[in-house]
PDB file of C-alpha atoms in Angstrom:
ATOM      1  CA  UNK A 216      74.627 -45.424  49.771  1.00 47.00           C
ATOM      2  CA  UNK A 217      70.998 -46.487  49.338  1.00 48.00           C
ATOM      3  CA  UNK A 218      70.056 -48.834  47.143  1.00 47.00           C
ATOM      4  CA  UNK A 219      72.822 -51.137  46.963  1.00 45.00           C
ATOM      5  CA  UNK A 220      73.593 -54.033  49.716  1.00 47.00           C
ATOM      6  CA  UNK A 221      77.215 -54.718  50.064  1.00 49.00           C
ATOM      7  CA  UNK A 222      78.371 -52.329  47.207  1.00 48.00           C
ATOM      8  CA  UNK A 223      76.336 -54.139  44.508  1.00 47.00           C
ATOM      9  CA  UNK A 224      73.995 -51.889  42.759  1.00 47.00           C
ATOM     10  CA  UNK A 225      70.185 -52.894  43.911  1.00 48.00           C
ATOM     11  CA  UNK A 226      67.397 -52.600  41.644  1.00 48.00           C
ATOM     12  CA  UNK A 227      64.469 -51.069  43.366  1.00 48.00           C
ATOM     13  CA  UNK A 228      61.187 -52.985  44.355  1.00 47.00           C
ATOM     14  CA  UNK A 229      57.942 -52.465  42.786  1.00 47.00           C
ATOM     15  CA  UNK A 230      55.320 -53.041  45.219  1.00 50.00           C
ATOM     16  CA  UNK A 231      53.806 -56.565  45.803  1.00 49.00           C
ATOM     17  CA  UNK A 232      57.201 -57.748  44.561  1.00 47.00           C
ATOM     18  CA  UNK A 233      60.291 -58.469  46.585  1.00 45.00           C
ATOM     19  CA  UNK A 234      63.992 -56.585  45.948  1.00 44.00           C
ATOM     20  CA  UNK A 235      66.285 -58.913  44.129  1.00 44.00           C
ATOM     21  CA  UNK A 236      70.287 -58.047  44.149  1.00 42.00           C
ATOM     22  CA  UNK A 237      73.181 -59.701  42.161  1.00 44.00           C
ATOM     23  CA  UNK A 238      75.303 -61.686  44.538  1.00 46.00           C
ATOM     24  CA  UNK A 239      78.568 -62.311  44.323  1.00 45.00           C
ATOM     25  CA  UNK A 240      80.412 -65.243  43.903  1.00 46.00           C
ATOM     26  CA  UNK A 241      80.963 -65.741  47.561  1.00 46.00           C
ATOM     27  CA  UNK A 242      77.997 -64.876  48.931  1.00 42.00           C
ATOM     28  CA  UNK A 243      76.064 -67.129  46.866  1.00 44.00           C
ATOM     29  CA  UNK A 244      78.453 -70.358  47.721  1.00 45.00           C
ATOM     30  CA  UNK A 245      77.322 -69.585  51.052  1.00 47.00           C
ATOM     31  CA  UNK A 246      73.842 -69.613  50.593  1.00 44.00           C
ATOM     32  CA  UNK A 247      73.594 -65.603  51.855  1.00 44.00           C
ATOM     33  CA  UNK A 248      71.867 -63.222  49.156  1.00 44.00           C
ATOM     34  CA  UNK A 249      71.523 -60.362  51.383  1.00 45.00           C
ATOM     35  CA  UNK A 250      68.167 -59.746  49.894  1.00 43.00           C
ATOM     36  CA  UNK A 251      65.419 -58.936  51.902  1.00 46.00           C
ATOM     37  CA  UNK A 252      61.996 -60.210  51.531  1.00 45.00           C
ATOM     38  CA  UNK A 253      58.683 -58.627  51.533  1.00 44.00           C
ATOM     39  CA  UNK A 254      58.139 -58.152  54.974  1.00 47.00           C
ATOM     40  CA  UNK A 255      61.797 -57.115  55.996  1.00 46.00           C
ATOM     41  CA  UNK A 256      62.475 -60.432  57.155  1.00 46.00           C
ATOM     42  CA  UNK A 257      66.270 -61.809  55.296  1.00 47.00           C
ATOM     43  CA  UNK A 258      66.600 -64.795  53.188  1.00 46.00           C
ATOM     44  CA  UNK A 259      69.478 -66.593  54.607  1.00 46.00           C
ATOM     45  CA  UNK A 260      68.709 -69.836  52.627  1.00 47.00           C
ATOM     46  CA  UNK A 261      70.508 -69.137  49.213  1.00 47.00           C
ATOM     47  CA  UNK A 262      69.252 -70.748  46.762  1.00 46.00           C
ATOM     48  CA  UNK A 263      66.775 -72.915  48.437  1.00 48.00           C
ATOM     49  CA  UNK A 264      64.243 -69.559  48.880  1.00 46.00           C
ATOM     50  CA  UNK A 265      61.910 -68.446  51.700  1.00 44.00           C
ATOM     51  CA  UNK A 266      58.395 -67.397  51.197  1.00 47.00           C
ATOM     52  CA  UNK A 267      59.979 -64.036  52.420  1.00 47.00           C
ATOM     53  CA  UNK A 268      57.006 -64.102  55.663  1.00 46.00           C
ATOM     54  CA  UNK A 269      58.743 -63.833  59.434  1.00 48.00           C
ATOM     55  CA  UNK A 270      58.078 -67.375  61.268  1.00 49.00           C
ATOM     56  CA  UNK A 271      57.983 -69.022  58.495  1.00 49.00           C
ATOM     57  CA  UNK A 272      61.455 -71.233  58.298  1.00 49.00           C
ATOM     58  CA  UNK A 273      62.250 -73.480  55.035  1.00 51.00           C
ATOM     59  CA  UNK A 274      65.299 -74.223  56.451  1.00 50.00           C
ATOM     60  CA  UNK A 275      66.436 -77.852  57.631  1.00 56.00           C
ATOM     61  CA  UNK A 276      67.925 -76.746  60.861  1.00 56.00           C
ATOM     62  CA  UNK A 277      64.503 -75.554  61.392  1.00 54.00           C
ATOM     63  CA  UNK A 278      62.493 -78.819  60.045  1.00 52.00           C
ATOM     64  CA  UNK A 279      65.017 -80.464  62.487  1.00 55.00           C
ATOM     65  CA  UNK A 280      64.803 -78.651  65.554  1.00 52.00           C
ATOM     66  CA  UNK A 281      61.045 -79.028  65.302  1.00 53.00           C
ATOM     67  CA  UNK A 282      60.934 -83.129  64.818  1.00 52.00           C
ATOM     68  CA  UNK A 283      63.848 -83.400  67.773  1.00 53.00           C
ATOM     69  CA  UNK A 284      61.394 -82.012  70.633  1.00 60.00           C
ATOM     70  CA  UNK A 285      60.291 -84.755  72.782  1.00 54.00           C
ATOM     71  CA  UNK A 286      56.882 -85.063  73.048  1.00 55.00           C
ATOM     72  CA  UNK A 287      54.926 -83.371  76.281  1.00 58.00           C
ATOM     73  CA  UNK A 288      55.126 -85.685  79.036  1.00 57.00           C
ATOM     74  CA  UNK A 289      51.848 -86.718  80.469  1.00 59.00           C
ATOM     75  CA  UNK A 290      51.076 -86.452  84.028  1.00 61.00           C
ATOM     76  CA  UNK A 291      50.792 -90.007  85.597  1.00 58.00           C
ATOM     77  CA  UNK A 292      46.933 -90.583  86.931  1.00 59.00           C
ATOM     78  CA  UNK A 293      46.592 -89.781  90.406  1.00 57.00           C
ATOM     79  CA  UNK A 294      46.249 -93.210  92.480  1.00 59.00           C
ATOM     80  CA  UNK A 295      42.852 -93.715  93.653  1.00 63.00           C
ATOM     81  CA  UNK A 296      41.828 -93.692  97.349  1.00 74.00           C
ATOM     82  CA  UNK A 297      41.149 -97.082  98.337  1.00 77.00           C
ATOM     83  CA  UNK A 298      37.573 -96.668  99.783  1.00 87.00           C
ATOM     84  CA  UNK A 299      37.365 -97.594 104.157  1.00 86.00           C
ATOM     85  CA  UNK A 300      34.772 -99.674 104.845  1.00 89.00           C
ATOM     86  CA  UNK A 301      35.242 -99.982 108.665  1.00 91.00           C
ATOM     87  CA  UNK A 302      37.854 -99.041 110.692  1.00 90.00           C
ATOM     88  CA  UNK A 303      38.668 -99.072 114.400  1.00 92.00           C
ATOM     89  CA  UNK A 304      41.538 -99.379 117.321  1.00 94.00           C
ATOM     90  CA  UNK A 305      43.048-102.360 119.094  1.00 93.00           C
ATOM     91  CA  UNK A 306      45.801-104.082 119.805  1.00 94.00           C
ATOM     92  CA  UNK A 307      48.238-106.058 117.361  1.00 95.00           C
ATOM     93  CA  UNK A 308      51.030-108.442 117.903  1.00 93.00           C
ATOM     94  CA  UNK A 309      53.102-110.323 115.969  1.00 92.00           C
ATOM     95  CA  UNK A 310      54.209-114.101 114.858  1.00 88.00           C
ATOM     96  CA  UNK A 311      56.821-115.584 113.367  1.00 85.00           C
ATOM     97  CA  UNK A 312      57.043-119.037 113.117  1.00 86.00           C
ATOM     98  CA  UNK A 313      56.668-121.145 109.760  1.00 83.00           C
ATOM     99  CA  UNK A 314      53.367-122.644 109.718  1.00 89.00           C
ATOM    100  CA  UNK A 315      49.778-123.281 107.773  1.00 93.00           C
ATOM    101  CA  UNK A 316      47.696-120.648 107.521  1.00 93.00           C
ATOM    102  CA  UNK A 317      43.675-120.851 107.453  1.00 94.00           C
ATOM    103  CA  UNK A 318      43.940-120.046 103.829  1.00 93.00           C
ATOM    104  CA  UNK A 319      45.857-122.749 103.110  1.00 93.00           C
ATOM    105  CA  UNK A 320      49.181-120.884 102.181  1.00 93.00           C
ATOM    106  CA  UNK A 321      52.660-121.799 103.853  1.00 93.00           C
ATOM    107  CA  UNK A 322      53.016-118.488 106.336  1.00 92.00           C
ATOM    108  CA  UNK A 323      55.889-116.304 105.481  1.00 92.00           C
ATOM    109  CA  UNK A 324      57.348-114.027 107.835  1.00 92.00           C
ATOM    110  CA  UNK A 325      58.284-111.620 105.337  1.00 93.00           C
ATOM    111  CA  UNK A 326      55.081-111.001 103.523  1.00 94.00           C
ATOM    112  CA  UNK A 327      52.958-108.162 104.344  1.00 96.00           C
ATOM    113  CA  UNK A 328      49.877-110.459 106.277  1.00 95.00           C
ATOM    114  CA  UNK A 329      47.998-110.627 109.058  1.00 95.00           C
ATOM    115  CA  UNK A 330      45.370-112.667 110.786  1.00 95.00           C
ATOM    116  CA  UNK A 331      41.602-111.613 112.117  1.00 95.00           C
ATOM    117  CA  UNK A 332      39.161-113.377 113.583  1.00 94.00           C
ATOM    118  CA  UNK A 333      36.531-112.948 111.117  1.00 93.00           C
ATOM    119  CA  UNK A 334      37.639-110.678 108.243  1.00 94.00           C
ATOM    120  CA  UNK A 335      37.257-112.683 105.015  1.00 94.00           C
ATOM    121  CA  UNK A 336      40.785-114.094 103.767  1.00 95.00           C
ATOM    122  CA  UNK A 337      42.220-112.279 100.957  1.00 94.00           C
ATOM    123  CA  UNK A 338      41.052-108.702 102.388  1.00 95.00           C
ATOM    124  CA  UNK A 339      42.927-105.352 102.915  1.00 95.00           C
ATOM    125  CA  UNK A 340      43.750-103.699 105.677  1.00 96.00           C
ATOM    126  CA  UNK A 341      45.441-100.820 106.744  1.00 96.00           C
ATOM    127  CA  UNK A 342      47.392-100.896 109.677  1.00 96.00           C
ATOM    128  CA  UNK A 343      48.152 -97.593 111.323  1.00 96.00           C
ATOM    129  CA  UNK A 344      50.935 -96.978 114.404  1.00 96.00           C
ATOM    130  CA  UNK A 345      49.168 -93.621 115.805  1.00 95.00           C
ATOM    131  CA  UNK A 346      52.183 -93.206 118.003  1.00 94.00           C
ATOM    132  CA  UNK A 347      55.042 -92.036 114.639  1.00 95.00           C
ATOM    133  CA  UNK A 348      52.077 -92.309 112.164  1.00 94.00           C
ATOM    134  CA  UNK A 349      53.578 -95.124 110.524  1.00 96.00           C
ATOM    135  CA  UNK A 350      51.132 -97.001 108.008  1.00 96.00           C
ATOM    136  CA  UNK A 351      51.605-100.607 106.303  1.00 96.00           C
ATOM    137  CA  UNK A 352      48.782-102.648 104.248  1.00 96.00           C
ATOM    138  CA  UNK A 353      48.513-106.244 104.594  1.00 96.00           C
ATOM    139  CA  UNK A 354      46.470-109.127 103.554  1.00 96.00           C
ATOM    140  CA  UNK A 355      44.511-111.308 105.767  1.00 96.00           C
ATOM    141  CA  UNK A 356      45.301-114.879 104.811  1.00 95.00           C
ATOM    142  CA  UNK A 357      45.126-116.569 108.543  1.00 95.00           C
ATOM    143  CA  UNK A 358      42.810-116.686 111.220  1.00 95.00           C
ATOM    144  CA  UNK A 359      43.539-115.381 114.968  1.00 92.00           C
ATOM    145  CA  UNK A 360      44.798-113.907 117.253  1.00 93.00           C
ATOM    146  CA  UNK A 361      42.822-115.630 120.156  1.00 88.00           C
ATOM    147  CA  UNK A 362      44.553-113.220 122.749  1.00 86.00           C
ATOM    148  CA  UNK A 363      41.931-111.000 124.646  1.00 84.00           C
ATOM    149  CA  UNK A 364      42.825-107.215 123.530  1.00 85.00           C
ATOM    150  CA  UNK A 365      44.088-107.835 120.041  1.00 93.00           C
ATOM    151  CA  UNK A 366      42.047-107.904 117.000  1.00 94.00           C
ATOM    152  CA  UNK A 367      45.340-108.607 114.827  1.00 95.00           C
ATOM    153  CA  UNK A 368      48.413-110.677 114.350  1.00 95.00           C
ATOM    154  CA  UNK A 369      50.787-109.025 111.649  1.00 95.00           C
ATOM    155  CA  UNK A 370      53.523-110.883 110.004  1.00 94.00           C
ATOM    156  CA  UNK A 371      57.110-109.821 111.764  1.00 94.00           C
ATOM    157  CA  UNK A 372      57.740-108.074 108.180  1.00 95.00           C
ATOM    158  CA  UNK A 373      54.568-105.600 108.556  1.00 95.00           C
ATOM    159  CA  UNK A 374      55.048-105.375 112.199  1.00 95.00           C
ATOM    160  CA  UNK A 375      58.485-104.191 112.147  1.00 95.00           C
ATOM    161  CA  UNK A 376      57.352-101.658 109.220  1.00 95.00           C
ATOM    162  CA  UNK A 377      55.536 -99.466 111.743  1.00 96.00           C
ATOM    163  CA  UNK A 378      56.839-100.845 114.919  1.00 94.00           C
ATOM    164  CA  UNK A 379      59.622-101.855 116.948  1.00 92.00           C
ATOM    165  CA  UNK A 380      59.717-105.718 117.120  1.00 90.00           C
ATOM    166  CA  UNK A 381      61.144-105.863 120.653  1.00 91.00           C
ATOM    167  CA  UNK A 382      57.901-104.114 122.026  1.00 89.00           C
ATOM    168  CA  UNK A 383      56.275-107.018 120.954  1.00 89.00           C
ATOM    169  CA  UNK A 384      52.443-105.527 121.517  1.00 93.00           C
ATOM    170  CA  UNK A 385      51.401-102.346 120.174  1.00 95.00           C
ATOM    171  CA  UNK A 386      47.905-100.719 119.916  1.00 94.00           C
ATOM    172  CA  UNK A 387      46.851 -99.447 116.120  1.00 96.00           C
ATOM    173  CA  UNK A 388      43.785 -98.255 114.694  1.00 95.00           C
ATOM    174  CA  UNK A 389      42.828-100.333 111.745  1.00 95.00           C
ATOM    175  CA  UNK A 390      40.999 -99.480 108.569  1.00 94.00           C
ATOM    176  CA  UNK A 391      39.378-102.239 105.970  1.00 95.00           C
ATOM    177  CA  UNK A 392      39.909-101.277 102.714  1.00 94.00           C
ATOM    178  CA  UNK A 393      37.543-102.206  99.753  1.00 88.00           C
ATOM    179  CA  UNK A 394      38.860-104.017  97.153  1.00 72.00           C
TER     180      UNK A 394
END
């Protein structure tokens, strides 16, 4: 029948007001007028009220839902290229045994290091296996190798990280990174 919302008698709107309705005992306890607002959007918050406007949600649920979401991630910065200052190809062994090194630190086997000839201690360098494409930074802390053909002398740690030990010898290409 129109006018009336659940079999209660509705009193009509006049305009720039919103329809109100009599609710019955039940319907109120559960906080459901029936009434519609303004715009045609329901009030489903009882007694509480809604400005009667769609999107606009008074309800707690709502205040809620809205101070649970996590906030955006943000996108880690992209790591920076370390800049090459030389590079080149030659051939690089390995060593192993405890000892001094020209930089006056006890060697370590397992340590990413290497030794050059004439590279400043404490520099970077890249240490490329062309053959699988394997890479490995080190740091040069020691001074050598003094074998004709090879430019460096990796620790048996960043050896073994691009190459197979037992070889002994490989050729790499090398590239000195800036710091």
């Amino acid at each position: 029948m129109p006018g009336t919302t659940g079999g209660t008698p509705r009193t009509p709107a006049s305009p720039g007001t919103s329809a109100t309705s009599a609710t019955s005992p039940e319907s109120a306890s559960k906080g459901v007028s029936g009434s519609k607002g303004a715009t045609g959007s329901k009030d489903v918050t009882g007694s509480k009220g809604s400005r009667g406007s769609e999107g606009a949600d008074t309800s707690q649920d709502g205040a809620q839902a809205k101070a649970s979401q996590a906030p955006k991630a943000v996108a880690a910065p992209a790591k920076r290229k370390a800049r090459v200052l030389s590079s080149g190809r030659c051939g690089a062994s390995f060593y192993d045994e405890p000892q001094m090194t020209a930089s006056g630190e006890r060697f370590n086997p397992s340590a990413l290091t290497a030794a050059h000839k004439s590279l400043p201690l404490g520099s970077k360098v890249r240490v490329i296996n062309p053959s699988n494409g394997k890479a490995v930074v080190v740091r040069i802390n020691d001074r050598g190798p003094y074998t004709g053909g090879r430019c460096l002398d990796l620790s048996e740690a960043a050896f073994s990280t691009i190459g197979d030990t037992n070889a002994g010898v490989m050729t790499v290409k090398y590239q000195v990174l800036a710091s």
